[in-house]
mmCIF file of C-alpha atoms and ligand atoms in Angstrom:
data_model
loop_
_atom_site.group_PDB
_atom_site.id
_atom_site.type_symbol
_atom_site.label_atom_id
_atom_site.label_comp_id
_atom_site.label_asym_id
_atom_site.label_seq_id
_atom_site.Cartn_x
_atom_site.Cartn_y
_atom_site.Cartn_z
ATOM 1 C CA LYS A 24 -0.025 -0.015 0.009
ATOM 2 C CA ARG A 25 1.418 3.478 -1.098
ATOM 3 C CA SER A 26 2.252 5.860 1.713
ATOM 4 C CA TRP A 27 0.062 8.994 2.034
ATOM 5 C CA LEU A 28 3.134 11.114 1.163
ATOM 6 C CA SER A 29 3.496 9.267 -2.182
ATOM 7 C CA ARG A 30 -0.170 9.756 -2.780
ATOM 8 C CA LEU A 31 0.234 13.453 -2.145
ATOM 9 C CA LYS A 32 3.175 13.538 -4.483
ATOM 10 C CA SER A 33 1.342 11.846 -7.322
ATOM 11 C CA GLY A 34 -1.755 14.141 -6.673
ATOM 12 C CA LEU A 35 0.538 17.139 -7.136
ATOM 13 C CA THR A 36 2.450 15.731 -10.245
ATOM 14 C CA LYS A 37 1.201 18.250 -12.753
ATOM 15 C CA THR A 38 2.400 21.207 -10.744
ATOM 16 C CA SER A 39 5.550 19.399 -9.788
ATOM 17 C CA THR A 40 6.445 18.525 -13.353
ATOM 18 C CA ASN A 41 5.844 22.073 -14.502
ATOM 19 C CA LEU A 42 7.919 23.517 -11.715
ATOM 20 C CA THR A 43 10.765 20.974 -12.051
ATOM 21 C CA THR A 44 11.252 21.049 -15.818
ATOM 22 C CA LEU A 45 11.469 24.912 -15.653
ATOM 23 C CA PHE A 46 14.743 24.951 -13.877
ATOM 24 C CA ILE A 47 16.538 22.140 -15.790
ATOM 25 C CA GLY A 48 19.493 23.750 -17.614
ATOM 26 C CA ALA A 49 17.666 27.024 -17.510
ATOM 27 C CA ARG A 50 19.344 30.620 -17.553
ATOM 28 C CA ILE A 51 18.344 32.976 -15.004
ATOM 29 C CA ASP A 52 16.513 35.537 -17.269
ATOM 30 C CA ASP A 53 13.134 37.098 -17.836
ATOM 31 C CA GLU A 54 12.035 33.944 -19.679
ATOM 32 C CA LEU A 55 12.490 31.789 -16.578
ATOM 33 C CA TYR A 56 10.558 34.250 -14.447
ATOM 34 C CA GLU A 57 7.856 34.273 -16.975
ATOM 35 C CA GLU A 58 7.625 30.544 -17.254
ATOM 36 C CA LEU A 59 7.596 30.389 -13.358
ATOM 37 C CA GLU A 60 4.764 32.919 -13.264
ATOM 38 C CA SER A 61 2.649 30.933 -15.594
ATOM 39 C CA ALA A 62 3.419 27.649 -13.759
ATOM 40 C CA LEU A 63 2.320 29.146 -10.437
ATOM 41 C CA LEU A 64 -0.829 30.666 -11.987
ATOM 42 C CA VAL A 65 -1.624 27.310 -13.497
ATOM 43 C CA SER A 66 -1.235 25.772 -10.031
ATOM 44 C CA ASP A 67 -4.018 27.778 -8.681
ATOM 45 C CA ALA A 68 -1.727 30.019 -6.605
ATOM 46 C CA GLY A 69 -3.612 33.113 -7.729
ATOM 47 C CA VAL A 70 -2.162 36.524 -8.746
ATOM 48 C CA GLU A 71 -1.299 37.898 -5.257
ATOM 49 C CA ALA A 72 0.750 34.823 -4.019
ATOM 50 C CA THR A 73 2.381 34.506 -7.551
ATOM 51 C CA GLN A 74 3.360 38.240 -7.603
ATOM 52 C CA TRP A 75 4.676 37.922 -4.050
ATOM 53 C CA LEU A 76 6.835 34.732 -4.781
ATOM 54 C CA LEU A 77 8.192 36.312 -7.973
ATOM 55 C CA ASN A 78 9.242 39.489 -6.348
ATOM 56 C CA ALA A 79 10.708 37.773 -3.370
ATOM 57 C CA LEU A 80 12.491 35.380 -5.623
ATOM 58 C CA LYS A 81 14.072 38.057 -7.813
ATOM 59 C CA LYS A 82 15.287 39.935 -4.784
ATOM 60 C CA LYS A 83 16.798 36.836 -3.279
ATOM 61 C CA VAL A 84 18.587 36.034 -6.532
ATOM 62 C CA LYS A 85 19.886 39.530 -6.657
ATOM 63 C CA ASP A 86 20.794 39.975 -2.942
ATOM 64 C CA GLU A 87 22.474 36.433 -2.729
ATOM 65 C CA ARG A 88 23.999 36.695 -6.199
ATOM 66 C CA LEU A 89 22.639 33.314 -7.322
ATOM 67 C CA THR A 90 23.893 32.231 -10.726
ATOM 68 C CA GLU A 91 22.686 28.634 -11.093
ATOM 69 C CA ALA A 92 19.131 27.607 -11.897
ATOM 70 C CA SER A 93 19.219 24.935 -9.182
ATOM 71 C CA GLN A 94 20.024 27.664 -6.664
ATOM 72 C CA VAL A 95 16.945 29.553 -7.812
ATOM 73 C CA ARG A 96 14.868 26.432 -7.305
ATOM 74 C CA THR A 97 16.286 26.012 -3.802
ATOM 75 C CA ALA A 98 15.372 29.743 -3.154
ATOM 76 C CA LEU A 99 11.920 29.093 -4.432
ATOM 77 C CA ARG A 100 11.568 26.240 -2.140
ATOM 78 C CA ALA A 101 12.519 28.323 0.942
ATOM 79 C CA LEU A 102 9.979 31.052 -0.134
ATOM 80 C CA LEU A 103 7.248 28.604 -0.652
ATOM 81 C CA ILE A 104 7.938 27.191 2.834
ATOM 82 C CA GLU A 105 7.943 30.685 4.269
ATOM 83 C CA LEU A 106 4.718 31.516 2.571
ATOM 84 C CA LEU A 107 2.875 28.333 3.799
ATOM 85 C CA GLN A 108 4.370 28.153 7.324
ATOM 86 C CA PRO A 109 1.679 30.397 8.981
ATOM 87 C CA LEU A 110 -0.938 27.841 7.832
ATOM 88 C CA GLN A 111 0.785 25.175 9.801
ATOM 89 C CA GLN A 112 -0.977 25.232 13.101
ATOM 90 C CA PRO A 113 -2.181 22.119 14.979
ATOM 91 C CA LEU A 114 -5.710 21.589 16.364
ATOM 92 C CA VAL A 115 -5.057 21.890 20.053
ATOM 93 C CA LEU A 116 -6.832 19.296 22.120
ATOM 94 C CA GLY A 117 -7.687 19.161 25.757
ATOM 95 C CA ARG A 118 -8.458 22.919 26.242
ATOM 96 C CA GLU A 119 -12.007 22.223 27.399
ATOM 97 C CA LYS A 120 -13.776 19.348 29.005
ATOM 98 C CA THR A 121 -16.078 19.241 26.108
ATOM 99 C CA MET A 122 -14.820 20.917 22.892
ATOM 100 C CA VAL A 123 -17.600 21.816 20.293
ATOM 101 C CA MET A 124 -16.562 21.769 16.675
ATOM 102 C CA MET A 125 -18.900 23.043 14.011
ATOM 103 C CA ILE A 126 -17.917 21.651 10.541
ATOM 104 C CA ALA A 127 -18.990 23.568 7.520
ATOM 105 C CA GLY A 128 -18.408 23.139 3.747
ATOM 106 C CA VAL A 129 -20.434 22.936 0.511
ATOM 107 C CA ASN A 130 -21.799 19.687 -0.758
ATOM 108 C CA GLY A 131 -19.272 17.316 -2.258
ATOM 109 C CA VAL A 132 -16.156 18.749 -0.871
ATOM 110 C CA GLY A 133 -15.707 15.573 1.389
ATOM 111 C CA LYS A 134 -17.164 17.026 4.577
ATOM 112 C CA THR A 135 -18.838 13.804 5.845
ATOM 113 C CA THR A 136 -15.761 11.747 5.105
ATOM 114 C CA THR A 137 -13.483 14.184 6.876
ATOM 115 C CA ILE A 138 -15.704 14.105 9.948
ATOM 116 C CA GLY A 139 -15.342 10.334 9.839
ATOM 117 C CA LYS A 140 -11.570 10.458 9.390
ATOM 118 C CA LEU A 141 -11.310 13.101 12.248
ATOM 119 C CA ALA A 142 -13.345 10.846 14.500
ATOM 120 C CA LYS A 143 -10.790 8.225 14.086
ATOM 121 C CA HIS A 144 -7.834 10.641 14.470
ATOM 122 C CA LEU A 145 -9.247 12.108 17.703
ATOM 123 C CA GLN A 146 -9.978 8.798 19.271
ATOM 124 C CA ALA A 147 -6.316 7.814 18.485
ATOM 125 C CA HIS A 148 -5.419 10.871 20.568
ATOM 126 C CA GLN A 149 -7.370 9.603 23.485
ATOM 127 C CA GLN A 150 -10.465 11.820 23.004
ATOM 128 C CA THR A 151 -14.076 10.559 23.162
ATOM 129 C CA VAL A 152 -16.182 11.740 20.380
ATOM 130 C CA LEU A 153 -19.715 12.475 19.590
ATOM 131 C CA LEU A 154 -21.134 13.319 16.120
ATOM 132 C CA ALA A 155 -24.317 15.294 15.346
ATOM 133 C CA ALA A 156 -25.952 14.975 11.962
ATOM 134 C CA GLY A 157 -26.764 18.742 11.544
ATOM 135 C CA ASP A 158 -27.532 18.428 7.728
ATOM 136 C CA THR A 159 -31.115 17.675 8.295
ATOM 137 C CA PHE A 160 -31.908 18.704 4.773
ATOM 138 C CA ARG A 161 -30.298 15.703 3.217
ATOM 139 C CA ALA A 162 -31.282 12.110 4.334
ATOM 140 C CA ALA A 163 -28.030 10.791 2.546
ATOM 141 C CA ALA A 164 -25.920 13.022 4.770
ATOM 142 C CA ARG A 165 -27.527 11.644 7.933
ATOM 143 C CA GLU A 166 -27.086 8.140 6.764
ATOM 144 C CA GLN A 167 -23.486 8.687 5.664
ATOM 145 C CA LEU A 168 -22.652 10.091 8.982
ATOM 146 C CA THR A 169 -24.300 7.262 10.859
ATOM 147 C CA ILE A 170 -22.132 4.781 8.904
ATOM 148 C CA TRP A 171 -18.945 6.677 9.826
ATOM 149 C CA GLY A 172 -20.235 6.619 13.472
ATOM 150 C CA GLU A 173 -20.630 2.917 13.398
ATOM 151 C CA ARG A 174 -17.142 2.389 11.737
ATOM 152 C CA ASN A 175 -15.578 4.528 14.690
ATOM 153 C CA ASN A 176 -17.902 3.112 17.324
ATOM 154 C CA VAL A 177 -19.075 6.648 18.279
ATOM 155 C CA SER A 178 -22.744 7.786 18.860
ATOM 156 C CA VAL A 179 -24.379 9.979 16.363
ATOM 157 C CA ILE A 180 -27.139 12.513 17.356
ATOM 158 C CA SER A 181 -29.704 12.775 14.567
ATOM 159 C CA GLN A 182 -33.349 13.574 14.094
ATOM 160 C CA GLU A 183 -35.601 12.462 11.365
ATOM 161 C CA SER A 184 -36.778 15.737 10.257
ATOM 162 C CA GLY A 185 -35.409 18.013 12.756
ATOM 163 C CA ASP A 186 -34.243 21.540 12.663
ATOM 164 C CA PRO A 187 -30.354 21.733 12.237
ATOM 165 C CA ALA A 188 -30.015 24.112 15.159
ATOM 166 C CA ALA A 189 -32.075 21.829 17.464
ATOM 167 C CA VAL A 190 -29.799 18.884 16.567
ATOM 168 C CA ALA A 191 -26.790 20.933 17.352
ATOM 169 C CA PHE A 192 -28.318 22.044 20.685
ATOM 170 C CA ASP A 193 -29.134 18.592 21.736
ATOM 171 C CA ALA A 194 -25.598 17.340 20.744
ATOM 172 C CA VAL A 195 -23.919 20.040 22.828
ATOM 173 C CA HIS A 196 -26.047 19.158 25.894
ATOM 174 C CA SER A 197 -25.709 15.479 25.414
ATOM 175 C CA ALA A 198 -21.910 15.757 25.116
ATOM 176 C CA GLN A 199 -21.683 17.752 28.290
ATOM 177 C CA ALA A 200 -23.870 15.385 30.266
ATOM 178 C CA ARG A 201 -21.904 12.456 29.033
ATOM 179 C CA GLY A 202 -18.500 14.076 29.652
ATOM 180 C CA ILE A 203 -17.633 13.529 25.976
ATOM 181 C CA ASN A 204 -14.295 15.366 24.912
ATOM 182 C CA ILE A 205 -15.278 16.473 21.457
ATOM 183 C CA VAL A 206 -18.561 16.886 19.677
ATOM 184 C CA MET A 207 -18.445 17.427 15.827
ATOM 185 C CA ILE A 208 -21.467 19.024 14.341
ATOM 186 C CA ASP A 209 -21.970 18.410 10.620
ATOM 187 C CA THR A 210 -23.925 21.223 8.869
ATOM 188 C CA ALA A 211 -25.833 21.663 5.715
ATOM 189 C CA GLY A 212 -23.729 22.415 2.428
ATOM 190 C CA ARG A 213 -26.708 23.581 0.406
ATOM 191 C CA LEU A 214 -30.202 24.377 1.165
ATOM 192 C CA PRO A 215 -33.651 24.456 -0.517
ATOM 193 C CA THR A 216 -33.319 27.526 -2.546
ATOM 194 C CA GLN A 217 -35.597 29.866 -0.600
ATOM 195 C CA LEU A 218 -33.310 29.479 2.489
ATOM 196 C CA HIS A 219 -30.025 31.356 2.791
ATOM 197 C CA LEU A 220 -27.088 28.953 3.639
ATOM 198 C CA MET A 221 -25.122 31.506 5.592
ATOM 199 C CA ASP A 222 -27.865 32.746 7.598
ATOM 200 C CA GLU A 223 -28.879 29.171 8.573
ATOM 201 C CA LEU A 224 -25.265 28.311 9.610
ATOM 202 C CA LYS A 225 -24.979 31.653 11.696
ATOM 203 C CA LYS A 226 -28.133 30.526 13.371
ATOM 204 C CA VAL A 227 -26.648 27.043 14.132
ATOM 205 C CA LYS A 228 -23.606 28.893 15.678
ATOM 206 C CA ARG A 229 -25.816 31.096 17.839
ATOM 207 C CA VAL A 230 -27.802 28.094 19.187
ATOM 208 C CA ILE A 231 -24.602 26.200 19.822
ATOM 209 C CA ALA A 232 -23.572 29.159 21.899
ATOM 210 C CA LYS A 233 -26.889 29.101 23.774
ATOM 211 C CA GLY A 234 -26.113 25.358 24.641
ATOM 212 C CA MET A 235 -22.717 26.328 25.920
ATOM 213 C CA ALA A 236 -21.453 29.905 26.273
ATOM 214 C CA THR A 237 -17.869 29.334 25.117
ATOM 215 C CA ALA A 238 -18.865 27.212 22.197
ATOM 216 C CA PRO A 239 -18.261 26.548 19.241
ATOM 217 C CA HIS A 240 -14.716 26.302 20.169
ATOM 218 C CA GLU A 241 -13.681 25.531 16.508
ATOM 219 C CA VAL A 242 -15.502 26.400 13.254
ATOM 220 C CA LEU A 243 -13.860 24.334 10.623
ATOM 221 C CA LEU A 244 -14.412 24.672 6.772
ATOM 222 C CA VAL A 245 -13.705 21.806 4.571
ATOM 223 C CA ILE A 246 -12.749 22.590 0.957
ATOM 224 C CA ASP A 247 -11.837 20.509 -2.114
ATOM 225 C CA GLY A 248 -8.267 21.028 -3.062
ATOM 226 C CA ASN A 249 -9.320 20.365 -6.827
ATOM 227 C CA THR A 250 -11.697 23.476 -7.168
ATOM 228 C CA GLY A 251 -8.948 26.151 -7.445
ATOM 229 C CA GLN A 252 -9.950 29.766 -6.942
ATOM 230 C CA ASN A 253 -13.496 28.610 -6.226
ATOM 231 C CA ALA A 254 -12.174 26.982 -2.909
ATOM 232 C CA LEU A 255 -10.652 30.397 -2.117
ATOM 233 C CA ALA A 256 -13.956 32.119 -2.643
ATOM 234 C CA GLN A 257 -15.502 29.583 -0.134
ATOM 235 C CA VAL A 258 -12.988 30.346 2.420
ATOM 236 C CA LYS A 259 -13.640 34.085 2.257
ATOM 237 C CA ALA A 260 -17.515 33.619 2.274
ATOM 238 C CA PHE A 261 -17.559 31.212 5.204
ATOM 239 C CA ASP A 262 -14.996 33.218 7.147
ATOM 240 C CA ASP A 263 -16.789 36.416 6.668
ATOM 241 C CA ALA A 264 -20.042 34.786 7.798
ATOM 242 C CA LEU A 265 -18.871 32.455 10.672
ATOM 243 C CA GLY A 266 -15.357 33.443 11.676
ATOM 244 C CA LEU A 267 -13.456 30.344 10.811
ATOM 245 C CA THR A 268 -10.761 28.888 13.128
ATOM 246 C CA GLY A 269 -9.519 26.248 10.890
ATOM 247 C CA LEU A 270 -9.409 24.525 7.372
ATOM 248 C CA VAL A 271 -9.263 21.074 6.090
ATOM 249 C CA VAL A 272 -8.292 20.798 2.310
ATOM 250 C CA THR A 273 -9.298 17.359 0.862
ATOM 251 C CA LYS A 274 -8.471 15.411 -2.263
ATOM 252 C CA LEU A 275 -4.923 16.550 -2.479
ATOM 253 C CA ASP A 276 -4.153 13.005 -3.615
ATOM 254 C CA GLY A 277 -6.391 13.575 -6.796
ATOM 255 C CA THR A 278 -5.601 15.977 -9.541
ATOM 256 C CA ALA A 279 -5.146 19.002 -7.247
ATOM 257 C CA LYS A 280 -2.620 21.491 -8.330
ATOM 258 C CA GLY A 281 -1.620 22.503 -4.762
ATOM 259 C CA GLY A 282 -1.047 26.170 -5.403
ATOM 260 C CA ILE A 283 -4.465 26.943 -3.714
ATOM 261 C CA LEU A 284 -2.720 26.810 -0.514
ATOM 262 C CA ALA A 285 -0.382 29.508 -1.560
ATOM 263 C CA ALA A 286 -3.471 31.624 -2.380
ATOM 264 C CA ILE A 287 -5.121 30.888 0.927
ATOM 265 C CA ALA A 288 -1.825 31.676 2.826
ATOM 266 C CA LYS A 289 -1.586 35.111 1.020
ATOM 267 C CA THR A 290 -5.128 36.339 0.931
ATOM 268 C CA ARG A 291 -6.957 34.524 3.863
ATOM 269 C CA PRO A 292 -4.612 32.687 6.159
ATOM 270 C CA VAL A 293 -6.904 30.510 8.181
ATOM 271 C CA PRO A 294 -4.956 27.724 10.033
ATOM 272 C CA LEU A 295 -4.866 24.541 7.820
ATOM 273 C CA TYR A 296 -5.317 21.737 10.472
ATOM 274 C CA PHE A 297 -5.398 18.861 8.138
ATOM 275 C CA ILE A 298 -5.097 17.677 4.566
ATOM 276 C CA GLY A 299 -6.994 14.876 2.879
ATOM 277 C CA VAL A 300 -5.095 12.399 0.839
ATOM 278 C CA GLY A 301 -7.410 9.641 0.131
ATOM 279 C CA GLU A 302 -10.741 8.150 0.738
ATOM 280 C CA GLN A 303 -9.928 5.795 3.511
ATOM 281 C CA ILE A 304 -10.357 6.572 7.138
ATOM 282 C CA GLU A 305 -6.525 6.958 7.818
ATOM 283 C CA ASP A 306 -6.126 9.313 4.936
ATOM 284 C CA LEU A 307 -6.168 12.518 6.974
ATOM 285 C CA GLN A 308 -2.883 14.191 7.905
ATOM 286 C CA PRO A 309 -1.750 17.235 9.994
ATOM 287 C CA PHE A 310 -0.531 19.939 7.500
ATOM 288 C CA ASN A 311 3.151 20.407 7.355
ATOM 289 C CA ALA A 312 4.366 23.145 5.143
ATOM 290 C CA THR A 313 7.914 21.610 4.499
ATOM 291 C CA GLU A 314 6.514 18.256 3.654
ATOM 292 C CA PHE A 315 3.948 19.822 1.437
ATOM 293 C CA VAL A 316 6.397 22.020 -0.501
ATOM 294 C CA ASP A 317 8.831 19.019 -0.984
ATOM 295 C CA ALA A 318 6.011 16.965 -2.345
ATOM 296 C CA LEU A 319 5.232 19.903 -4.738
ATOM 297 C CA LEU A 320 8.939 20.385 -5.976
ATOM 298 C CA SER A 321 10.197 16.829 -6.072
HETATM 299 P P1 LIG B 409 -19.675 15.772 1.486
HETATM 300 O O1 LIG B 409 -20.842 16.066 0.410
HETATM 301 O O2 LIG B 409 -18.880 17.200 1.464
HETATM 302 O O3 LIG B 409 -20.071 15.318 2.726
HETATM 303 O O4 LIG B 409 -18.764 14.724 0.712
HETATM 304 P P2 LIG B 409 -18.430 13.300 0.982
HETATM 305 O O5 LIG B 409 -17.801 13.121 2.282
HETATM 306 O O6 LIG B 409 -19.626 12.450 0.822
HETATM 307 O O7 LIG B 409 -17.295 13.019 -0.093
HETATM 308 C C1 LIG B 409 -17.545 13.085 -1.469
HETATM 309 C C2 LIG B 409 -16.514 12.278 -2.225
HETATM 310 O O8 LIG B 409 -15.223 12.708 -2.153
HETATM 311 C C3 LIG B 409 -16.634 10.845 -1.749
HETATM 312 O O9 LIG B 409 -16.499 9.973 -2.885
HETATM 313 C C4 LIG B 409 -15.262 10.770 -0.974
HETATM 314 O O10 LIG B 409 -14.769 9.401 -0.813
HETATM 315 C C5 LIG B 409 -14.312 11.590 -1.620
HETATM 316 N N1 LIG B 409 -13.377 12.113 -0.825
HETATM 317 C C6 LIG B 409 -13.422 12.813 0.426
HETATM 318 N N2 LIG B 409 -12.182 13.146 0.831
HETATM 319 C C7 LIG B 409 -11.270 12.721 -0.089
HETATM 320 C C8 LIG B 409 -9.869 12.821 -0.256
HETATM 321 O O11 LIG B 409 -8.998 13.319 0.593
HETATM 322 N N3 LIG B 409 -9.323 12.190 -1.324
HETATM 323 C C9 LIG B 409 -10.024 11.589 -2.356
HETATM 324 N N4 LIG B 409 -9.431 11.037 -3.338
HETATM 325 N N5 LIG B 409 -11.427 11.527 -2.129
HETATM 326 C C10 LIG B 409 -11.986 12.072 -1.157
#
């Protein structure tokens, strides 16, 4: 079975190939910078991060009098790590007797799968876990979450046709009463058209705080690493509405280009707690900037 790191590497192959071939036998001239610029843009890094990287790289080449393309590549590696480092922040456990985590994300990004993987990860860190099926608009979402609950041997709070906020409130109370360490509340990723998703999610957040004044302790957004600038727009919209405390970027083992992390770091640096690198329960890894950049550049 391939390691998660090799799956991450193969997921990022396209960007990796673009960035590697660029430096082979290249002269350090405008053409190299232009090619690097388009490689970064094609990787979903976005205009701001791309310009920052190019300017910082040119300065470094000048200041350090770099003459070999391989040195430029090493300098780029250092700059990418510098750019992504602020995203590398762990999800801190054990701060509260019961920690309430609200998990948001549009449909299809891998939210339910991520909650399932997280439940396993947290249990491996000696945490007791409770799940809440807060996406009451989709029966399938509730069923999926129940399956992940069974796999992990954790309870799932759910109501046949309840109100999301009521499910969340119930879960917070239940977790406190049972002395559960972490309750993860799934939320809707799309609503019947007449309802506004962000308003609904804000309401869920308010009701969670009614159940426990300090909660939610974490508001996580799950995004799909394959969706490029669209994922960045989601980060901005959810952060504006809910005040995000953390991110999970999924499907980086697929055909993701990877640059989206640079765009997030430059424009909306929300801590990236975990990356998803496969469909299996163990395919969730804490984000590490150096590991990621090396996967991108090797
Ligand atoms: P939701 O609608 O956001 O709850 O999405 P799901 O959790 O149902 O996931 C949608 C699809 O993405 C499923 O087929 C998952 O197996 C898949 N998926 C989720 N995370 C990952 C990942 O990190 N890598 C890959 N390759 N697939 C993933």
